[in-house]
Coordinates of N, CA and C in Angstrom, one line a residue:
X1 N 16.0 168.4 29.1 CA 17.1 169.3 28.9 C 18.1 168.8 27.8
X2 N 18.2 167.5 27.9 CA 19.1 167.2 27.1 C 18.4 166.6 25.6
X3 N 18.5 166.1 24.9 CA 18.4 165.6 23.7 C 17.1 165.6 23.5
X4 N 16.6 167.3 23.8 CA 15.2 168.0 23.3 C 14.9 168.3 22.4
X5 N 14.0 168.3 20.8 CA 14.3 169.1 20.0 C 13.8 170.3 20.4
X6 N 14.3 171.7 20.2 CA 13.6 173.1 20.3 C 13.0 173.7 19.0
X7 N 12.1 174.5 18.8 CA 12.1 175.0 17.5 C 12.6 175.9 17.1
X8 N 13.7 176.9 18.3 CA 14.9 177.6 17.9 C 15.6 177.8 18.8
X9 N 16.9 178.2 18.5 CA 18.1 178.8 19.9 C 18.2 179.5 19.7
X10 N 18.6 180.6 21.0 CA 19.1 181.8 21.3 C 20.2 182.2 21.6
X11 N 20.8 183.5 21.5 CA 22.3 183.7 21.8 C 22.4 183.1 23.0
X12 N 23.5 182.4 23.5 CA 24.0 181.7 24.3 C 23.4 180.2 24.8
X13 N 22.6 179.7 24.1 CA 22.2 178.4 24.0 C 23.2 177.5 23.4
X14 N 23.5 176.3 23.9 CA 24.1 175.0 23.3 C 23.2 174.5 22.8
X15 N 23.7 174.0 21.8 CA 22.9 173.2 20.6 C 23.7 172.0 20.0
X16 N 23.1 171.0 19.7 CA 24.1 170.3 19.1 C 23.2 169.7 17.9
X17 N 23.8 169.6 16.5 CA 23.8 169.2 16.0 C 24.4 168.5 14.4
X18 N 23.1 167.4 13.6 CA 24.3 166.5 12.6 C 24.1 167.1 11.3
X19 N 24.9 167.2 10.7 CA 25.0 167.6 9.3 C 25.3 166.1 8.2
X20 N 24.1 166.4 7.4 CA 24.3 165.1 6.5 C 25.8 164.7 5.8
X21 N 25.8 163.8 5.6 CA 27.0 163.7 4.8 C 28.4 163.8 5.7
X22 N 28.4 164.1 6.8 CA 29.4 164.5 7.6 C 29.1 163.8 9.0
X23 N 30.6 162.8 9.0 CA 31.2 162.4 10.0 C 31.4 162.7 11.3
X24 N 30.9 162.6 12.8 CA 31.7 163.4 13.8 C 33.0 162.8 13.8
X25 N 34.0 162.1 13.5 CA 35.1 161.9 13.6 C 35.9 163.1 12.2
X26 N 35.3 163.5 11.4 CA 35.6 164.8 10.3 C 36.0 166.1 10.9
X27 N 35.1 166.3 12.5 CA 34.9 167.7 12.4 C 36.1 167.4 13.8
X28 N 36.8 168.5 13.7 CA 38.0 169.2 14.3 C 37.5 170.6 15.3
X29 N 38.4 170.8 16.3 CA 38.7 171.8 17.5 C 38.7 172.8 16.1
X30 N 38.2 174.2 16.5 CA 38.4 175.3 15.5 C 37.3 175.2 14.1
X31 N 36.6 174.4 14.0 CA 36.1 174.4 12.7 C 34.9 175.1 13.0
X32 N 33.9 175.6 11.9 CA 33.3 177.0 12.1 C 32.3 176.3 10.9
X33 N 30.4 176.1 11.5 CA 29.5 176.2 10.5 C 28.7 177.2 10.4
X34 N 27.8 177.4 9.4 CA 27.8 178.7 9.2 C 26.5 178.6 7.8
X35 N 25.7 179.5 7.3 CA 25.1 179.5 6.3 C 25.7 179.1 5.0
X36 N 25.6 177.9 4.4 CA 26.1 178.2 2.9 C 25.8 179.0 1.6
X37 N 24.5 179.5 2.1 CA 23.8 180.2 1.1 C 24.3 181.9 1.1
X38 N 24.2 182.1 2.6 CA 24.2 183.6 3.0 C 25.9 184.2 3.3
X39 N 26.6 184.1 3.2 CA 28.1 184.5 3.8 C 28.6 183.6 4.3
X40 N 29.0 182.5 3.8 CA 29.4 181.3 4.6 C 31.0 181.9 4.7
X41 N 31.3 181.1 5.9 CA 32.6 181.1 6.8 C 33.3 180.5 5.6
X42 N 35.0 181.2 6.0 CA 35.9 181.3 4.5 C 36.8 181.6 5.4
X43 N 37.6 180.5 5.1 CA 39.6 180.8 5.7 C 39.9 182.0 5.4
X44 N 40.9 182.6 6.4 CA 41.8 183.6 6.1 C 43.4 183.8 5.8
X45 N 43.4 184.3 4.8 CA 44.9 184.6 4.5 C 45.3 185.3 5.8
X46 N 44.5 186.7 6.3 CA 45.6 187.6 7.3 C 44.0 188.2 7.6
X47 N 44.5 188.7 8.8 CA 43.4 190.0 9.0 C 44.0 190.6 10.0
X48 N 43.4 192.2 10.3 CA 44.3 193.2 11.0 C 43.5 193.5 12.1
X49 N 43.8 193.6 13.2 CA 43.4 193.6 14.4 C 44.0 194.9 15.5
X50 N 43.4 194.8 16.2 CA 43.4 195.9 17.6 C 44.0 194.8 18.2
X51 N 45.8 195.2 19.2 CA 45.7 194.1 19.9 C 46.4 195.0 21.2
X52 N 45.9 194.7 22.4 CA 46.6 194.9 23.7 C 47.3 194.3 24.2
X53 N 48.6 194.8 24.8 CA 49.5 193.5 25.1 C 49.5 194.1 27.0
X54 N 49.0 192.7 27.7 CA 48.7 193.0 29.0 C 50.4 192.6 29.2
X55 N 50.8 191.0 28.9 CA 51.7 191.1 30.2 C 53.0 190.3 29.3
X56 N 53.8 191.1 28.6 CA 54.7 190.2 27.8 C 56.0 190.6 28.6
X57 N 56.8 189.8 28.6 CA 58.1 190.4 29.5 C 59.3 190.7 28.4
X58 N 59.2 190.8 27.4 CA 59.9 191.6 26.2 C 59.4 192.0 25.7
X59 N 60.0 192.3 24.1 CA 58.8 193.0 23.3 C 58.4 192.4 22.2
X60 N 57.2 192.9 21.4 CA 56.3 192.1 20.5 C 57.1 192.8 19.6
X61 N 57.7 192.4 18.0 CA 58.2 192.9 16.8 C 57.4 192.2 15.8
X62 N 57.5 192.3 14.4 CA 56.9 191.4 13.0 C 58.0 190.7 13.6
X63 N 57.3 189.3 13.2 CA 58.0 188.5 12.9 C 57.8 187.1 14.1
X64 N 56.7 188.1 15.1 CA 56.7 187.2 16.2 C 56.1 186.6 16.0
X65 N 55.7 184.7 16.5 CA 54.5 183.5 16.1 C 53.3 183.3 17.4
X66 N 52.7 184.0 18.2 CA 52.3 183.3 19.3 C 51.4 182.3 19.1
X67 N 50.3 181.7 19.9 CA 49.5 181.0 19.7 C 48.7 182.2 19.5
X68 N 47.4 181.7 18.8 CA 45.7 182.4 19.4 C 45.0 181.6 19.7
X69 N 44.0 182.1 20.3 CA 43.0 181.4 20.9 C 42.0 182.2 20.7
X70 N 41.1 181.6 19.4 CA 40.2 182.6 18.7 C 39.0 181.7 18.6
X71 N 37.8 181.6 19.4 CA 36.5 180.9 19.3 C 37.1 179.2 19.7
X72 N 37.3 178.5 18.9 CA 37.6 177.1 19.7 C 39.2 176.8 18.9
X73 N 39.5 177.6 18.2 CA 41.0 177.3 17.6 C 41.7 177.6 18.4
X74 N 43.1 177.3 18.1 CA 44.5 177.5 19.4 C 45.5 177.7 17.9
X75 N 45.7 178.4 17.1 CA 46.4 178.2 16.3 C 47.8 179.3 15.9
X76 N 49.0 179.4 15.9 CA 50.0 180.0 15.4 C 49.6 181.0 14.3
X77 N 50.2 182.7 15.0 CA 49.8 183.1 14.5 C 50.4 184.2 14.1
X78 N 51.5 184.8 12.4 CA 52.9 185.5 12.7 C 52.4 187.1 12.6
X79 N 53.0 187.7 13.5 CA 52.3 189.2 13.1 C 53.5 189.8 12.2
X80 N 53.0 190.0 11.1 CA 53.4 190.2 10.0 C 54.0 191.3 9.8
X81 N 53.3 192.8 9.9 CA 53.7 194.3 10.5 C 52.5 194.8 11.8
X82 N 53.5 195.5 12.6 CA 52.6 196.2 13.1 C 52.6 197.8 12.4
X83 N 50.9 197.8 12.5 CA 50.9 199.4 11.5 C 51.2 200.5 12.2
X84 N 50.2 200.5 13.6 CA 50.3 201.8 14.2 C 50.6 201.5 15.6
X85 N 51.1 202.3 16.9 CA 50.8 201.9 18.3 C 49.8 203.0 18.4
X86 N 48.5 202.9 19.3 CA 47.7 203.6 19.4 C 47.5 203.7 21.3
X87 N 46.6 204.7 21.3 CA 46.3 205.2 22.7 C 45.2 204.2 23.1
X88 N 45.5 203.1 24.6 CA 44.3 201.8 24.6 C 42.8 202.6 25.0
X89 N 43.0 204.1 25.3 CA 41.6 204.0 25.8 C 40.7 204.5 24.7
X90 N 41.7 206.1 24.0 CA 41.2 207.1 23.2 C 41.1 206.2 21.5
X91 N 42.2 205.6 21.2 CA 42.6 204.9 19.8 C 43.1 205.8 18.8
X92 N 43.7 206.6 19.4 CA 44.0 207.7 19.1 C 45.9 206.8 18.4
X93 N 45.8 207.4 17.4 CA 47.5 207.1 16.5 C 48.7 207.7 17.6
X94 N 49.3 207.0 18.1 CA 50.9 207.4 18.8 C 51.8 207.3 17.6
X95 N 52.0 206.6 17.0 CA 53.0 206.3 15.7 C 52.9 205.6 14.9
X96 N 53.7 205.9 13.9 CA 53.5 205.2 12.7 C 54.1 204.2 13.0
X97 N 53.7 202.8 12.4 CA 55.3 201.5 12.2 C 55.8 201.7 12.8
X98 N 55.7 201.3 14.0 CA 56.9 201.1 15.2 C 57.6 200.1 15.0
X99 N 58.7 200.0 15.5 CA 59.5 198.5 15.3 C 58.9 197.8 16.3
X100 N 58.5 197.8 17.8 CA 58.2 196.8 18.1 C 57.4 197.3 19.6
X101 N 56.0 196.8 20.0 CA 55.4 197.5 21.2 C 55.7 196.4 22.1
X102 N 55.0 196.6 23.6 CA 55.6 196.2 25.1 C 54.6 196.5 25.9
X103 N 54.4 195.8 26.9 CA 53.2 195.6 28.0 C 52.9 196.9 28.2
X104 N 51.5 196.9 28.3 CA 50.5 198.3 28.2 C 50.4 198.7 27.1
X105 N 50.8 198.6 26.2 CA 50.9 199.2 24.9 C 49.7 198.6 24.2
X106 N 49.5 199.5 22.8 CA 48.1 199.1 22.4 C 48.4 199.3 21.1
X107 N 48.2 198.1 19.9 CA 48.7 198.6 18.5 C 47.4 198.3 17.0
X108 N 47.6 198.5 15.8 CA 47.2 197.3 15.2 C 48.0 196.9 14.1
X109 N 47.5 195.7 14.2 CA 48.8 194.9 13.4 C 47.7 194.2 13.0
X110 N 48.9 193.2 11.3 CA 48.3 192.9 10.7 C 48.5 190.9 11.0
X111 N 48.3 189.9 10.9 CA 48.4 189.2 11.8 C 48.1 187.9 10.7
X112 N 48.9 186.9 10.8 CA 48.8 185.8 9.3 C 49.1 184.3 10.4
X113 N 47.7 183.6 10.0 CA 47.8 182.4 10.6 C 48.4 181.6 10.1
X114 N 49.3 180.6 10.8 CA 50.2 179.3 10.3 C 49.7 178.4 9.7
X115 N 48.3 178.1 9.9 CA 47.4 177.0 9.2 C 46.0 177.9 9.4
X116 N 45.2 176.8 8.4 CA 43.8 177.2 8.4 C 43.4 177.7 9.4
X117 N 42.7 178.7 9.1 CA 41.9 179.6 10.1 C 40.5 180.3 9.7
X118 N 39.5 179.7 10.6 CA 37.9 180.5 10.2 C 38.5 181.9 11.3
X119 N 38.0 183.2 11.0 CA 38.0 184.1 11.5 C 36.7 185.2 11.2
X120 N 36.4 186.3 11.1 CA 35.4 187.1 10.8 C 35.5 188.7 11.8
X121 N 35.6 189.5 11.5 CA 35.3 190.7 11.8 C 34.7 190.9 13.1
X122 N 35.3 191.3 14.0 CA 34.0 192.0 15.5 C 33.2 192.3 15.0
X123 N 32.8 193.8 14.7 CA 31.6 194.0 14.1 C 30.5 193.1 13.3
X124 N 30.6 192.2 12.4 CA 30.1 191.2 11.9 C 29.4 190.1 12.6
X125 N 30.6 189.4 13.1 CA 30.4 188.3 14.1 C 31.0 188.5 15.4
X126 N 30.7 189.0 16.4 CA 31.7 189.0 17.8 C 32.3 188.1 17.8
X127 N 31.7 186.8 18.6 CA 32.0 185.7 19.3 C 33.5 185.2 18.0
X128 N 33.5 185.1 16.5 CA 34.4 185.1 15.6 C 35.6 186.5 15.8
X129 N 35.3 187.3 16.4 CA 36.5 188.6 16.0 C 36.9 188.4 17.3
X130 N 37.2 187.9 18.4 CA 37.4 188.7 19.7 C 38.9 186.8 20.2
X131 N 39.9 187.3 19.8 CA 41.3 186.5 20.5 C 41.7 186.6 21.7
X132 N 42.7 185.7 22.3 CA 43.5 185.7 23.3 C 45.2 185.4 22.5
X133 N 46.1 186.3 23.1 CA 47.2 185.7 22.4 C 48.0 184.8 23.8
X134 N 48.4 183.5 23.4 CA 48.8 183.0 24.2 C 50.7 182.6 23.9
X135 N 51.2 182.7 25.2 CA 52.8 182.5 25.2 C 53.3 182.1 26.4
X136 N 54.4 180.9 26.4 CA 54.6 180.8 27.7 C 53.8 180.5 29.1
X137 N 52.6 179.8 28.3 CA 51.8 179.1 29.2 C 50.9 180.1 30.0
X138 N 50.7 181.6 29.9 CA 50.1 182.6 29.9 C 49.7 183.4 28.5
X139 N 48.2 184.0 29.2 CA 47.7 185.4 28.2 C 48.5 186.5 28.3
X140 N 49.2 186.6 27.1 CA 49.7 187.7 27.0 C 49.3 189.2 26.3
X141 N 48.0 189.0 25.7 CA 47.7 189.8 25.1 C 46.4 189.6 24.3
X142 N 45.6 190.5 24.3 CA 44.3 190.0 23.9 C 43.7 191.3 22.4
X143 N 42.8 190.8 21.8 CA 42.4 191.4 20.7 C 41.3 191.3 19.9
X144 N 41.0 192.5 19.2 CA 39.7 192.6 18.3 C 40.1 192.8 17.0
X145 N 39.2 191.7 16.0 CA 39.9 191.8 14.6 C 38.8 192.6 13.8
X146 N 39.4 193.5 12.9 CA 38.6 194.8 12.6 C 38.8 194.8 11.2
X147 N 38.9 193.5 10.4 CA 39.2 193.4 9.1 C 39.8 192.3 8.8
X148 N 39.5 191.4 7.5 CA 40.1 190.3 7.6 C 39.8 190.1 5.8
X149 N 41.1 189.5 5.5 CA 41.6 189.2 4.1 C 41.0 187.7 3.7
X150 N 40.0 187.1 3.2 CA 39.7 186.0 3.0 C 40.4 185.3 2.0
X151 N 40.6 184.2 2.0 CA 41.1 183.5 0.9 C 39.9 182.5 0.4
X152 N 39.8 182.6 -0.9 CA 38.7 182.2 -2.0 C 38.4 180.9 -2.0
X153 N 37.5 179.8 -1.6 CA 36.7 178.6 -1.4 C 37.7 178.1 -2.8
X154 N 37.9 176.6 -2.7 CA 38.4 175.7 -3.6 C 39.2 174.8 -2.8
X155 N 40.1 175.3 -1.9 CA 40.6 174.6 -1.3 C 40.5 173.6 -0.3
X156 N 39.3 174.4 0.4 CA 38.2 174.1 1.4 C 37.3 172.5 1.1
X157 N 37.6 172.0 1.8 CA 36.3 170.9 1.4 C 35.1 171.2 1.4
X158 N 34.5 170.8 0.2 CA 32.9 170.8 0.3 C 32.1 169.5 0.4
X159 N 31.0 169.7 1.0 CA 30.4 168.7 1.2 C 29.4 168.7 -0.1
X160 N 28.9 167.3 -0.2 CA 27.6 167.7 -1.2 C 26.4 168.2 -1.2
X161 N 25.8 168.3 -0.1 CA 25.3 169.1 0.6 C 24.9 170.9 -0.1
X162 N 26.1 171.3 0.4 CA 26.9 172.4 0.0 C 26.7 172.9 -0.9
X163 N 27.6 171.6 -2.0 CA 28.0 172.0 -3.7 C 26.6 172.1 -3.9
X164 N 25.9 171.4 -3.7 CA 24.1 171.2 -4.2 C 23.1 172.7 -4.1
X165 N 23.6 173.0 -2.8 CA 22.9 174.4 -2.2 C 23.7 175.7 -3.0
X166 N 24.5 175.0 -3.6 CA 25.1 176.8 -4.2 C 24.9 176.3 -5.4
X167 N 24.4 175.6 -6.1 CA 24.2 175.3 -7.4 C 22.6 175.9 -7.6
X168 N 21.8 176.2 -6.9 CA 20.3 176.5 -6.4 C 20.1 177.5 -6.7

């Protein structure tokens, strides 16, 4: 069971393993691998999301920071505008730009992490689109990200590896 090789994994299998050139003291809570060749994983500026707010005891406006808890990150995260409040079951438009929604309520907004963040689309990647917003030592609110604004590799470390494989 344990330090098997297989000749493949399947959805919900643990797997572990080393990437050349790379340290396990390098890799960080939140970090995301992925194909280099085919759509590799890319930080996001912002991405807009479906978000339900179960159990907040005020109300959510722009401007608010909570935590997320998106795949293995926990990262601050400001919601920037909300665009619409919508109906949670139908998704049906209630209003335009609200100033600010409240437990039960169901909106989407557009959502800008405080530091690096791998994210990706529900439809794309589930397990990458699907948050917890955390506050106050409770979930307050949970969500599906349905679009996301990438910001452009350079900043990003590359391995050589990597640089080698996209030079191919």
């Amino acid at each position: 069971m344990h330090h098997e090789a297989l000749p493949e994994a399947l959805p919900g299998d643990n797997v572990g393993f080393n990437v050349k050139n790379v340290s396990v003291k390098e890799i960080r809570r939140g970090y995301v691998a992925g194909d280099s060749k085919n759509d590799p994983p890319k930080e996001c500026e912002q991405f807009t999301a479906q978000v339900i707010i179960l159990n907040h005891p005020g109300q959510i406006q722009a401007g608010y920071s909570p935590v997320l808890d998106c795949h293995t990150a926990h990262i601050a995260c400001k919601f920037a505008e909300i665009l619409t409040k919508i109906d949670r079951r139908s998704g049906k438009v209630l209003e335009e730009s609200p100033k600010f929604v409240k437990s039960g309520d169901a909106c989407m907004a557009v959502l800008k992490p405080n530091k690096p963040m791998c994210v990706e689309s529900f439809s794309t990647y589930p397990p990458l689109g699907r948050f917890a917003v955390r506050d106050m030592r409770q979930t307050v609110a949970v969500g599906v990200i349905k679009e996301v604004v990438k910001k452009e590799p350079g900043s990003a470390k590359v391995t050589k590896s990597a640089a080698k494989a996209s030079k191919k």
